[in-house]
Amino acid sequence: MIRFGLLGFGAIGQLRAESLQQTPGATLSMICERDEKLLALATSKYSAKTTRNYDEMLACDDVDVVIVSTPPNLHRDHCEAAFAHNKHVLCEKPLATTNQDAKAIVEASEKANCVLGTGFNYRFYPAIAKIRELINAGEIGDIDHVRSFAGHPGGPEFTHPWVHKPEIMGGGALMDNGIHVIDLTLHFLGKPTDSMGMATDHTWAFGQSEDNGFLLMRNELGNVASVQASWTEWRGYQFNVEVYGTEGCVRASYPPMLCSVRKKPVGNAKRGRKKSYWFPTFQIKERLKSYRWTIVESFIAEQRDFMLRVGGGVGVGATGIDGLYAVEAARSAAHLECIKTP
Ligand SMILES: NC(=O)c1ccc[n+]([C@@H]2O[C@H](COP(=O)([O-])OP(=O)(O)OC[C@H]3O[C@@H](n4cnc5c(N)ncnc54)[C@H](O)[C@@H]3O)[C@@H](O)[C@H]2O)c1
């Protein structure tokens, strides 16, 4: 059994707790939450020990892994404190609000010789797992470029007032919903050698965080990727990732959970062969139980993958370095200088 401590029992921490109950080989040993009402809720729902003091949780011998589920501006302090107690850390996205803080977290994990993961749970959505499988099976040949999008309507969609505060989030749409698809894009593109971007803030006009961020990245082979992150996607929450190769392309999108592969035309054909994947279990369960069911499922898979890494194995989940690359890429466009006001 691997024993988990959960730091932060807010919106996401509560889903983490639910998913840890269902993760084979995992025990939820301790929950730390500074808000008294939330702490009482944790105590009433779970048999885990509870505390308001994270030093108490970090000093606890019954905790091997800490899930850091606090607001992003606290991640550096909380990760460094966990590593100082030789705990492995799975930290929610974004890893940090600045490049410097993200680097410091990675360095602290290396110094402590502890495993660091970044909570990019979309890697475990079945549509993403399917395009990974198709790419690895050679269905699209060699990767040429990646094109991704993540959007929601911004304002009314924010769960917390701090989501558009750069001092807490580190940026706007690119650091919020965008960071997930930046990670997915780099998951397929590989390490970026260049990234640059532009941004707009004319709709919500938060002043310091972009409504829309447009990012271009390139790897050392010259393959290119573009990402748009939006807080003005009036049709509602959605994301998609498209990977184009020399023999075809794959596309994953959500919601609903879908994936397709389209091959390059051969002979006299105008269009290449197409195959679609529907994931009926996800589509039905999500309708019955809400999108939270999908998140919990992805957390279970992500935690299993992280436990594999703690045991010395190699997983497909995002490492600390992946978290650092995503922050660096987002911040190359998600700052005021990139917003050109007329
Ligand atoms: N993976 C995803 O899809 C996803 C989605 C949304 C948010 N997130 C990320 O998850 C993290 C948490 O977001 P959230 O929406 O749950 O925020 P939240 O504000 O609902 O929860 C954070 C909790 O941390 C607690 N906290 C803060 N400092 C603490 C301390 N020192 N000791 C104990 N408790 C402390 C707060 O009281 C709060 O309850 C953020 O990094 C966010 O970006 C991830």
mmCIF file of C-alpha atoms and ligand atoms in Angstrom:
data_model
loop_
_atom_site.group_PDB
_atom_site.id
_atom_site.type_symbol
_atom_site.label_atom_id
_atom_site.label_comp_id
_atom_site.label_asym_id
_atom_site.label_seq_id
_atom_site.Cartn_x
_atom_site.Cartn_y
_atom_site.Cartn_z
ATOM 1 C CA MET A 1 0.000 0.000 0.000
ATOM 2 C CA ILE A 2 1.131 3.545 -0.698
ATOM 3 C CA ARG A 3 -0.115 6.045 1.886
ATOM 4 C CA PHE A 4 -1.322 9.420 0.662
ATOM 5 C CA GLY A 5 -1.663 12.722 2.455
ATOM 6 C CA LEU A 6 -3.935 15.297 0.849
ATOM 7 C CA LEU A 7 -3.002 18.956 1.252
ATOM 8 C CA GLY A 8 -6.086 21.072 0.449
ATOM 9 C CA PHE A 9 -9.643 19.727 0.606
ATOM 10 C CA GLY A 10 -11.225 22.303 -1.713
ATOM 11 C CA ALA A 11 -13.035 21.642 -5.006
ATOM 12 C CA ILE A 12 -10.277 19.472 -6.485
ATOM 13 C CA GLY A 13 -9.005 18.037 -3.181
ATOM 14 C CA GLN A 14 -12.482 16.579 -2.573
ATOM 15 C CA LEU A 15 -12.383 14.795 -5.934
ATOM 16 C CA ARG A 16 -8.855 13.580 -5.150
ATOM 17 C CA ALA A 17 -10.095 12.121 -1.834
ATOM 18 C CA GLU A 18 -12.972 10.358 -3.614
ATOM 19 C CA SER A 19 -10.591 8.978 -6.251
ATOM 20 C CA LEU A 20 -8.010 7.816 -3.679
ATOM 21 C CA GLN A 21 -10.738 5.680 -2.068
ATOM 22 C CA GLN A 22 -11.038 3.883 -5.420
ATOM 23 C CA THR A 23 -7.333 3.666 -6.345
ATOM 24 C CA PRO A 24 -6.061 0.089 -5.921
ATOM 25 C CA GLY A 25 -3.023 -0.033 -3.623
ATOM 26 C CA ALA A 26 -3.590 3.492 -2.246
ATOM 27 C CA THR A 27 -4.692 4.532 1.255
ATOM 28 C CA LEU A 28 -5.775 8.021 2.196
ATOM 29 C CA SER A 29 -3.955 8.437 5.532
ATOM 30 C CA MET A 30 -4.336 12.120 6.281
ATOM 31 C CA ILE A 31 -6.151 15.211 5.052
ATOM 32 C CA CYS A 32 -4.901 18.724 5.780
ATOM 33 C CA GLU A 33 -7.257 21.668 5.252
ATOM 34 C CA ARG A 34 -7.044 25.073 6.900
ATOM 35 C CA ASP A 35 -10.722 25.963 6.452
ATOM 36 C CA GLU A 36 -12.629 24.693 9.510
ATOM 37 C CA LYS A 37 -15.875 23.880 7.683
ATOM 38 C CA LEU A 38 -14.070 21.909 4.985
ATOM 39 C CA LEU A 39 -11.968 20.152 7.617
ATOM 40 C CA ALA A 40 -15.171 19.130 9.445
ATOM 41 C CA LEU A 41 -16.560 17.823 6.141
ATOM 42 C CA ALA A 42 -13.376 15.785 5.580
ATOM 43 C CA THR A 43 -13.573 14.384 9.116
ATOM 44 C CA SER A 44 -17.211 13.396 8.647
ATOM 45 C CA LYS A 45 -16.662 11.706 5.269
ATOM 46 C CA TYR A 46 -13.324 9.918 5.617
ATOM 47 C CA SER A 47 -11.622 7.714 8.198
ATOM 48 C CA ALA A 48 -8.267 9.429 7.431
ATOM 49 C CA LYS A 49 -6.643 11.547 10.158
ATOM 50 C CA THR A 50 -7.319 15.262 9.686
ATOM 51 C CA THR A 51 -5.386 18.380 10.592
ATOM 52 C CA ARG A 52 -5.252 22.120 9.891
ATOM 53 C CA ASN A 53 -1.471 22.156 10.163
ATOM 54 C CA TYR A 54 0.482 20.871 7.168
ATOM 55 C CA ASP A 55 3.687 20.510 9.213
ATOM 56 C CA GLU A 56 1.828 17.894 11.247
ATOM 57 C CA MET A 57 0.886 16.030 8.087
ATOM 58 C CA LEU A 58 4.414 16.228 6.659
ATOM 59 C CA ALA A 59 5.925 14.950 9.920
ATOM 60 C CA CYS A 60 3.548 11.981 9.897
ATOM 61 C CA ASP A 61 5.244 8.622 9.223
ATOM 62 C CA ASP A 62 1.998 7.272 7.736
ATOM 63 C CA VAL A 63 2.318 9.488 4.667
ATOM 64 C CA ASP A 64 4.494 8.468 1.686
ATOM 65 C CA VAL A 65 3.019 10.753 -1.002
ATOM 66 C CA VAL A 66 1.543 14.229 -0.669
ATOM 67 C CA ILE A 67 -1.007 15.476 -3.172
ATOM 68 C CA VAL A 68 -0.690 19.259 -3.255
ATOM 69 C CA SER A 69 -4.132 20.596 -4.054
ATOM 70 C CA THR A 70 -3.838 24.173 -2.850
ATOM 71 C CA PRO A 71 -3.998 27.349 -5.015
ATOM 72 C CA PRO A 72 -1.050 27.635 -7.460
ATOM 73 C CA ASN A 73 0.784 30.482 -5.683
ATOM 74 C CA LEU A 74 1.244 28.152 -2.657
ATOM 75 C CA HIS A 75 2.612 25.191 -4.628
ATOM 76 C CA ARG A 76 6.281 26.076 -4.278
ATOM 77 C CA ASP A 77 6.152 26.393 -0.458
ATOM 78 C CA HIS A 78 4.024 23.279 -0.094
ATOM 79 C CA CYS A 79 6.105 21.126 -2.463
ATOM 80 C CA GLU A 80 9.414 22.250 -0.942
ATOM 81 C CA ALA A 81 8.121 21.535 2.565
ATOM 82 C CA ALA A 82 7.009 18.044 1.494
ATOM 83 C CA PHE A 83 10.395 17.287 -0.096
ATOM 84 C CA ALA A 84 12.150 18.509 3.062
ATOM 85 C CA HIS A 85 10.295 15.640 4.795
ATOM 86 C CA ASN A 86 11.233 13.168 2.022
ATOM 87 C CA LYS A 87 7.680 12.803 0.750
ATOM 88 C CA HIS A 88 6.925 12.187 -2.915
ATOM 89 C CA VAL A 89 4.642 14.847 -4.421
ATOM 90 C CA LEU A 90 1.872 14.860 -6.984
ATOM 91 C CA CYS A 91 1.166 18.570 -7.453
ATOM 92 C CA GLU A 92 -1.935 19.976 -9.141
ATOM 93 C CA LYS A 93 -1.530 22.085 -12.261
ATOM 94 C CA PRO A 94 -0.041 24.593 -12.853
ATOM 95 C CA LEU A 95 3.127 23.409 -11.114
ATOM 96 C CA ALA A 96 3.865 27.011 -10.122
ATOM 97 C CA THR A 97 3.012 30.574 -11.093
ATOM 98 C CA THR A 98 6.493 31.504 -12.346
ATOM 99 C CA ASN A 99 9.306 29.731 -14.218
ATOM 100 C CA GLN A 100 11.598 30.339 -11.259
ATOM 101 C CA ASP A 101 9.222 28.677 -8.766
ATOM 102 C CA ALA A 102 8.583 25.715 -11.082
ATOM 103 C CA LYS A 103 12.367 25.209 -11.479
ATOM 104 C CA ALA A 104 12.857 25.433 -7.708
ATOM 105 C CA ILE A 105 10.225 22.708 -7.168
ATOM 106 C CA VAL A 106 11.914 20.407 -9.694
ATOM 107 C CA GLU A 107 15.321 21.032 -8.078
ATOM 108 C CA ALA A 108 13.937 20.353 -4.582
ATOM 109 C CA SER A 109 12.529 16.997 -5.757
ATOM 110 C CA GLU A 110 15.891 16.047 -7.284
ATOM 111 C CA LYS A 111 17.796 17.079 -4.152
ATOM 112 C CA ALA A 112 15.465 15.007 -1.963
ATOM 113 C CA ASN A 113 15.557 12.138 -4.477
ATOM 114 C CA CYS A 114 11.767 12.062 -4.383
ATOM 115 C CA VAL A 115 9.293 11.583 -7.225
ATOM 116 C CA LEU A 116 7.487 14.683 -8.482
ATOM 117 C CA GLY A 117 4.425 14.520 -10.705
ATOM 118 C CA THR A 118 2.292 17.291 -12.154
ATOM 119 C CA GLY A 119 -1.474 16.839 -12.085
ATOM 120 C CA PHE A 120 -2.190 16.777 -15.798
ATOM 121 C CA ASN A 121 -5.008 14.266 -15.574
ATOM 122 C CA TYR A 122 -6.193 14.836 -19.181
ATOM 123 C CA ARG A 123 -3.354 12.502 -20.211
ATOM 124 C CA PHE A 124 -5.583 9.746 -18.810
ATOM 125 C CA TYR A 125 -8.772 10.669 -20.658
ATOM 126 C CA PRO A 126 -9.522 7.660 -22.909
ATOM 127 C CA ALA A 127 -9.585 9.799 -26.079
ATOM 128 C CA ILE A 128 -6.038 10.975 -25.289
ATOM 129 C CA ALA A 129 -4.910 7.451 -24.361
ATOM 130 C CA LYS A 130 -6.315 6.289 -27.716
ATOM 131 C CA ILE A 131 -4.407 8.860 -29.802
ATOM 132 C CA ARG A 132 -1.258 7.961 -27.847
ATOM 133 C CA GLU A 133 -1.872 4.304 -28.773
ATOM 134 C CA LEU A 134 -2.533 5.153 -32.452
ATOM 135 C CA ILE A 135 0.593 7.313 -32.718
ATOM 136 C CA ASN A 136 2.730 4.631 -31.028
ATOM 137 C CA ALA A 137 1.298 2.043 -33.439
ATOM 138 C CA GLY A 138 2.577 4.161 -36.346
ATOM 139 C CA GLU A 139 -0.925 5.001 -37.680
ATOM 140 C CA ILE A 140 0.010 8.581 -38.613
ATOM 141 C CA GLY A 141 3.671 8.059 -39.490
ATOM 142 C CA ASP A 142 6.155 10.628 -38.184
ATOM 143 C CA ILE A 143 4.690 13.589 -36.320
ATOM 144 C CA ASP A 144 4.793 16.856 -38.251
ATOM 145 C CA HIS A 145 2.722 19.265 -36.159
ATOM 146 C CA VAL A 146 0.190 19.513 -33.323
ATOM 147 C CA ARG A 147 -2.790 21.880 -33.039
ATOM 148 C CA SER A 148 -4.714 22.255 -29.779
ATOM 149 C CA PHE A 149 -7.509 24.291 -28.268
ATOM 150 C CA ALA A 150 -9.024 24.651 -24.808
ATOM 151 C CA GLY A 151 -11.852 27.043 -24.050
ATOM 152 C CA HIS A 152 -14.652 27.968 -21.700
ATOM 153 C CA PRO A 153 -16.763 31.110 -21.316
ATOM 154 C CA GLY A 154 -14.589 32.685 -18.614
ATOM 155 C CA GLY A 155 -16.451 34.962 -16.151
ATOM 156 C CA PRO A 156 -19.435 32.796 -15.096
ATOM 157 C CA GLU A 157 -17.357 29.638 -15.400
ATOM 158 C CA PHE A 158 -14.762 30.616 -12.772
ATOM 159 C CA THR A 159 -15.071 28.495 -9.664
ATOM 160 C CA HIS A 160 -12.966 30.934 -7.605
ATOM 161 C CA PRO A 161 -12.350 34.698 -7.787
ATOM 162 C CA TRP A 162 -8.592 34.015 -7.851
ATOM 163 C CA VAL A 163 -8.616 32.194 -11.197
ATOM 164 C CA HIS A 164 -8.037 35.453 -13.099
ATOM 165 C CA LYS A 165 -5.621 36.952 -10.551
ATOM 166 C CA PRO A 166 -2.111 36.565 -12.008
ATOM 167 C CA GLU A 167 -0.497 36.800 -8.563
ATOM 168 C CA ILE A 168 -2.334 33.577 -7.621
ATOM 169 C CA MET A 169 -2.655 31.833 -11.000
ATOM 170 C CA GLY A 170 0.446 33.144 -12.793
ATOM 171 C CA GLY A 171 -1.492 34.259 -15.885
ATOM 172 C CA GLY A 172 -4.855 33.998 -17.623
ATOM 173 C CA ALA A 173 -6.457 31.405 -19.895
ATOM 174 C CA LEU A 174 -3.108 29.827 -20.800
ATOM 175 C CA MET A 175 -2.284 29.079 -17.152
ATOM 176 C CA ASP A 176 -5.854 28.022 -16.318
ATOM 177 C CA ASN A 177 -7.516 25.659 -18.818
ATOM 178 C CA GLY A 178 -4.786 26.183 -21.427
ATOM 179 C CA ILE A 179 -2.042 24.567 -19.370
ATOM 180 C CA HIS A 180 -3.703 21.146 -19.743
ATOM 181 C CA VAL A 181 -3.575 21.282 -23.550
ATOM 182 C CA ILE A 182 -0.104 22.831 -23.525
ATOM 183 C CA ASP A 183 0.941 19.706 -21.634
ATOM 184 C CA LEU A 184 -0.905 17.401 -24.049
ATOM 185 C CA THR A 185 0.665 19.202 -26.992
ATOM 186 C CA LEU A 186 4.156 18.789 -25.545
ATOM 187 C CA HIS A 187 3.339 15.182 -24.591
ATOM 188 C CA PHE A 188 3.155 14.513 -28.357
ATOM 189 C CA LEU A 189 5.611 17.134 -29.658
ATOM 190 C CA GLY A 190 8.386 16.534 -27.100
ATOM 191 C CA LYS A 191 10.636 19.051 -25.417
ATOM 192 C CA PRO A 192 10.131 22.565 -26.804
ATOM 193 C CA THR A 193 13.183 24.477 -27.976
ATOM 194 C CA ASP A 194 11.257 27.703 -28.747
ATOM 195 C CA SER A 195 7.941 29.117 -27.653
ATOM 196 C CA MET A 196 6.336 32.483 -28.223
ATOM 197 C CA GLY A 197 2.859 33.907 -28.201
ATOM 198 C CA MET A 198 0.393 36.725 -28.203
ATOM 199 C CA ALA A 199 -2.679 37.408 -26.142
ATOM 200 C CA THR A 200 -5.825 39.535 -25.976
ATOM 201 C CA ASP A 201 -7.823 40.834 -23.036
ATOM 202 C CA HIS A 202 -10.530 42.913 -24.713
ATOM 203 C CA THR A 203 -13.602 40.944 -23.606
ATOM 204 C CA TRP A 204 -13.339 40.448 -19.844
ATOM 205 C CA ALA A 205 -10.635 43.112 -19.537
ATOM 206 C CA PHE A 206 -9.213 41.756 -16.279
ATOM 207 C CA GLY A 207 -6.252 43.963 -17.046
ATOM 208 C CA GLN A 208 -3.487 41.568 -16.088
ATOM 209 C CA SER A 209 -4.563 38.197 -17.427
ATOM 210 C CA GLU A 210 -5.382 37.215 -20.986
ATOM 211 C CA ASP A 211 -8.850 36.194 -22.222
ATOM 212 C CA ASN A 212 -7.234 34.425 -25.154
ATOM 213 C CA GLY A 213 -3.657 33.256 -25.468
ATOM 214 C CA PHE A 214 -2.085 32.013 -28.704
ATOM 215 C CA LEU A 215 1.080 30.010 -28.383
ATOM 216 C CA LEU A 216 3.521 28.678 -30.977
ATOM 217 C CA MET A 217 6.112 26.075 -30.021
ATOM 218 C CA ARG A 218 8.782 24.090 -31.858
ATOM 219 C CA ASN A 219 10.902 21.067 -30.988
ATOM 220 C CA GLU A 220 14.516 20.358 -31.937
ATOM 221 C CA LEU A 221 13.413 18.459 -35.084
ATOM 222 C CA GLY A 222 11.570 21.543 -36.352
ATOM 223 C CA ASN A 223 8.072 20.141 -35.677
ATOM 224 C CA VAL A 224 5.674 22.917 -34.764
ATOM 225 C CA ALA A 225 2.644 23.184 -32.462
ATOM 226 C CA SER A 226 0.001 25.821 -31.927
ATOM 227 C CA VAL A 227 -2.235 26.165 -28.868
ATOM 228 C CA GLN A 228 -5.129 28.526 -28.260
ATOM 229 C CA ALA A 229 -6.518 28.907 -24.747
ATOM 230 C CA SER A 230 -9.737 30.853 -24.401
ATOM 231 C CA TRP A 231 -11.987 32.364 -21.750
ATOM 232 C CA THR A 232 -14.451 33.515 -24.439
ATOM 233 C CA GLU A 233 -15.608 30.164 -25.790
ATOM 234 C CA TRP A 234 -19.348 30.901 -25.563
ATOM 235 C CA ARG A 235 -20.317 27.359 -26.617
ATOM 236 C CA GLY A 236 -19.058 26.104 -23.255
ATOM 237 C CA TYR A 237 -16.194 24.093 -21.917
ATOM 238 C CA GLN A 238 -14.273 22.093 -24.530
ATOM 239 C CA PHE A 239 -10.834 21.028 -25.635
ATOM 240 C CA ASN A 240 -9.280 19.221 -28.543
ATOM 241 C CA VAL A 241 -5.850 18.031 -29.608
ATOM 242 C CA GLU A 242 -4.962 17.190 -33.214
ATOM 243 C CA VAL A 243 -1.699 15.526 -34.160
ATOM 244 C CA TYR A 244 -0.708 15.507 -37.836
ATOM 245 C CA GLY A 245 1.811 13.042 -39.191
ATOM 246 C CA THR A 246 3.292 12.067 -42.520
ATOM 247 C CA GLU A 247 0.641 9.303 -42.950
ATOM 248 C CA GLY A 248 -2.472 10.861 -41.424
ATOM 249 C CA CYS A 249 -3.850 12.656 -38.377
ATOM 250 C CA VAL A 250 -5.520 11.847 -35.055
ATOM 251 C CA ARG A 251 -7.963 14.021 -33.145
ATOM 252 C CA ALA A 252 -9.125 13.760 -29.528
ATOM 253 C CA SER A 253 -11.884 15.998 -28.196
ATOM 254 C CA TYR A 254 -13.975 16.449 -25.059
ATOM 255 C CA PRO A 255 -16.863 16.791 -24.276
ATOM 256 C CA PRO A 256 -18.176 14.431 -25.480
ATOM 257 C CA MET A 257 -15.244 12.008 -25.309
ATOM 258 C CA LEU A 258 -14.336 11.312 -28.952
ATOM 259 C CA CYS A 259 -11.326 10.303 -30.989
ATOM 260 C CA SER A 260 -10.738 9.738 -34.683
ATOM 261 C CA VAL A 261 -7.954 8.850 -37.049
ATOM 262 C CA ARG A 262 -7.898 9.989 -40.690
ATOM 263 C CA LYS A 263 -5.316 8.470 -43.035
ATOM 264 C CA LYS A 264 -3.551 10.233 -45.892
ATOM 265 C CA PRO A 265 -5.337 9.466 -49.216
ATOM 266 C CA VAL A 266 -3.755 6.717 -51.291
ATOM 267 C CA GLY A 267 -3.978 6.105 -55.031
ATOM 268 C CA ASN A 268 -6.798 8.065 -56.707
ATOM 269 C CA ALA A 269 -8.869 8.434 -53.516
ATOM 270 C CA LYS A 270 -9.909 12.002 -52.617
ATOM 271 C CA ARG A 271 -10.071 11.225 -48.879
ATOM 272 C CA GLY A 272 -8.157 8.810 -46.718
ATOM 273 C CA ARG A 273 -9.742 6.139 -44.522
ATOM 274 C CA LYS A 274 -11.388 7.408 -41.295
ATOM 275 C CA LYS A 275 -12.117 5.584 -38.064
ATOM 276 C CA SER A 276 -13.908 7.012 -34.997
ATOM 277 C CA TYR A 277 -13.940 5.929 -31.354
ATOM 278 C CA TRP A 278 -16.882 6.833 -29.069
ATOM 279 C CA PHE A 279 -16.131 5.556 -25.524
ATOM 280 C CA PRO A 280 -19.802 4.768 -24.706
ATOM 281 C CA THR A 281 -19.133 4.019 -21.001
ATOM 282 C CA PHE A 282 -17.770 7.529 -20.531
ATOM 283 C CA GLN A 283 -20.563 9.169 -22.491
ATOM 284 C CA ILE A 284 -23.294 7.334 -20.551
ATOM 285 C CA LYS A 285 -21.752 7.512 -17.061
ATOM 286 C CA GLU A 286 -20.947 11.187 -17.474
ATOM 287 C CA ARG A 287 -24.585 11.938 -18.420
ATOM 288 C CA LEU A 288 -25.819 10.012 -15.394
ATOM 289 C CA LYS A 289 -23.223 11.173 -12.872
ATOM 290 C CA SER A 290 -21.865 14.527 -14.230
ATOM 291 C CA TYR A 291 -18.452 15.493 -15.546
ATOM 292 C CA ARG A 292 -17.038 14.909 -12.061
ATOM 293 C CA TRP A 293 -17.213 11.156 -12.727
ATOM 294 C CA THR A 294 -14.804 11.577 -15.656
ATOM 295 C CA ILE A 295 -12.410 13.639 -13.537
ATOM 296 C CA VAL A 296 -12.436 11.054 -10.738
ATOM 297 C CA GLU A 297 -11.759 8.247 -13.250
ATOM 298 C CA SER A 298 -8.805 10.186 -14.676
ATOM 299 C CA PHE A 299 -7.468 10.875 -11.153
ATOM 300 C CA ILE A 300 -7.622 7.154 -10.331
ATOM 301 C CA ALA A 301 -5.592 6.356 -13.468
ATOM 302 C CA GLU A 302 -3.158 9.216 -12.779
ATOM 303 C CA GLN A 303 -2.611 8.110 -9.164
ATOM 304 C CA ARG A 304 -2.007 4.501 -10.276
ATOM 305 C CA ASP A 305 0.553 5.772 -12.784
ATOM 306 C CA PHE A 306 2.215 7.935 -10.122
ATOM 307 C CA MET A 307 2.414 4.949 -7.752
ATOM 308 C CA LEU A 308 4.118 2.994 -10.527
ATOM 309 C CA ARG A 309 6.749 5.753 -10.724
ATOM 310 C CA VAL A 310 7.178 5.757 -6.927
ATOM 311 C CA GLY A 311 7.875 2.030 -7.224
ATOM 312 C CA GLY A 312 10.641 2.735 -9.785
ATOM 313 C CA GLY A 313 8.560 2.162 -12.934
ATOM 314 C CA VAL A 314 8.049 4.390 -15.938
ATOM 315 C CA GLY A 315 4.605 5.876 -16.420
ATOM 316 C CA VAL A 316 2.851 8.104 -18.930
ATOM 317 C CA GLY A 317 1.848 10.741 -16.374
ATOM 318 C CA ALA A 318 3.395 14.204 -16.321
ATOM 319 C CA THR A 319 6.651 14.577 -14.405
ATOM 320 C CA GLY A 320 7.897 17.689 -12.653
ATOM 321 C CA ILE A 321 9.940 18.568 -15.756
ATOM 322 C CA ASP A 322 6.761 18.323 -17.844
ATOM 323 C CA GLY A 323 5.107 20.698 -15.373
ATOM 324 C CA LEU A 324 8.056 23.100 -15.713
ATOM 325 C CA TYR A 325 7.965 23.050 -19.550
ATOM 326 C CA ALA A 326 4.227 23.753 -19.510
ATOM 327 C CA VAL A 327 4.635 26.742 -17.170
ATOM 328 C CA GLU A 328 7.520 28.118 -19.252
ATOM 329 C CA ALA A 329 5.507 27.783 -22.466
ATOM 330 C CA ALA A 330 2.351 29.336 -20.984
ATOM 331 C CA ARG A 331 4.311 32.225 -19.560
ATOM 332 C CA SER A 332 6.026 32.936 -22.849
ATOM 333 C CA ALA A 333 2.619 34.272 -23.950
ATOM 334 C CA ALA A 334 0.580 34.674 -20.761
ATOM 335 C CA HIS A 335 1.835 37.998 -19.559
ATOM 336 C CA LEU A 336 0.872 41.577 -20.084
ATOM 337 C CA GLU A 337 3.608 42.446 -22.548
ATOM 338 C CA CYS A 338 2.025 39.955 -24.961
ATOM 339 C CA ILE A 339 -1.330 41.719 -24.833
ATOM 340 C CA LYS A 340 -1.170 44.411 -27.463
ATOM 341 C CA THR A 341 -3.876 46.969 -26.730
ATOM 342 C CA PRO A 342 -4.754 49.334 -29.570
HETATM 343 N N1 LIG B 1 -6.691 18.881 -12.601
HETATM 344 C C1 LIG B 1 -7.667 19.710 -12.877
HETATM 345 O O1 LIG B 1 -8.394 19.513 -13.839
HETATM 346 C C2 LIG B 1 -7.876 20.938 -12.026
HETATM 347 C C3 LIG B 1 -9.066 21.639 -12.142
HETATM 348 C C4 LIG B 1 -9.230 22.776 -11.352
HETATM 349 C C5 LIG B 1 -8.221 23.186 -10.506
HETATM 350 N N2 LIG B 1 -7.058 22.483 -10.438
HETATM 351 C C6 LIG B 1 -5.957 22.917 -9.564
HETATM 352 O O2 LIG B 1 -6.138 22.343 -8.280
HETATM 353 C C7 LIG B 1 -5.604 23.215 -7.279
HETATM 354 C C8 LIG B 1 -6.688 23.492 -6.230
HETATM 355 O O3 LIG B 1 -7.783 24.142 -6.870
HETATM 356 P P1 LIG B 1 -9.233 24.121 -6.182
HETATM 357 O O4 LIG B 1 -10.173 24.544 -7.243
HETATM 358 O O5 LIG B 1 -9.462 22.868 -5.437
HETATM 359 O O6 LIG B 1 -9.032 25.318 -5.151
HETATM 360 P P2 LIG B 1 -9.815 25.511 -3.771
HETATM 361 O O7 LIG B 1 -9.587 26.918 -3.332
HETATM 362 O O8 LIG B 1 -11.221 25.027 -3.905
HETATM 363 O O9 LIG B 1 -9.056 24.535 -2.793
HETATM 364 C C9 LIG B 1 -7.809 24.817 -2.255
HETATM 365 C C10 LIG B 1 -7.874 24.455 -0.781
HETATM 366 O O10 LIG B 1 -6.579 24.552 -0.208
HETATM 367 C C11 LIG B 1 -6.756 24.975 1.121
HETATM 368 N N3 LIG B 1 -5.495 25.503 1.640
HETATM 369 C C12 LIG B 1 -4.794 26.565 1.201
HETATM 370 N N4 LIG B 1 -3.673 26.725 1.950
HETATM 371 C C13 LIG B 1 -3.670 25.715 2.855
HETATM 372 C C14 LIG B 1 -2.789 25.345 3.905
HETATM 373 N N5 LIG B 1 -1.657 26.035 4.169
HETATM 374 N N6 LIG B 1 -3.080 24.263 4.662
HETATM 375 C C15 LIG B 1 -4.212 23.559 4.410
HETATM 376 N N7 LIG B 1 -5.104 23.881 3.438
HETATM 377 C C16 LIG B 1 -4.821 24.937 2.664
HETATM 378 C C17 LIG B 1 -7.840 26.057 1.033
HETATM 379 O O11 LIG B 1 -8.462 26.299 2.282
HETATM 380 C C18 LIG B 1 -8.782 25.436 0.006
HETATM 381 O O12 LIG B 1 -9.847 24.704 0.601
HETATM 382 C C19 LIG B 1 -5.110 24.444 -8.028
HETATM 383 O O13 LIG B 1 -3.749 24.317 -8.302
HETATM 384 C C20 LIG B 1 -5.890 24.418 -9.332
HETATM 385 O O14 LIG B 1 -5.237 25.078 -10.384
HETATM 386 C C21 LIG B 1 -6.874 21.353 -11.160
#
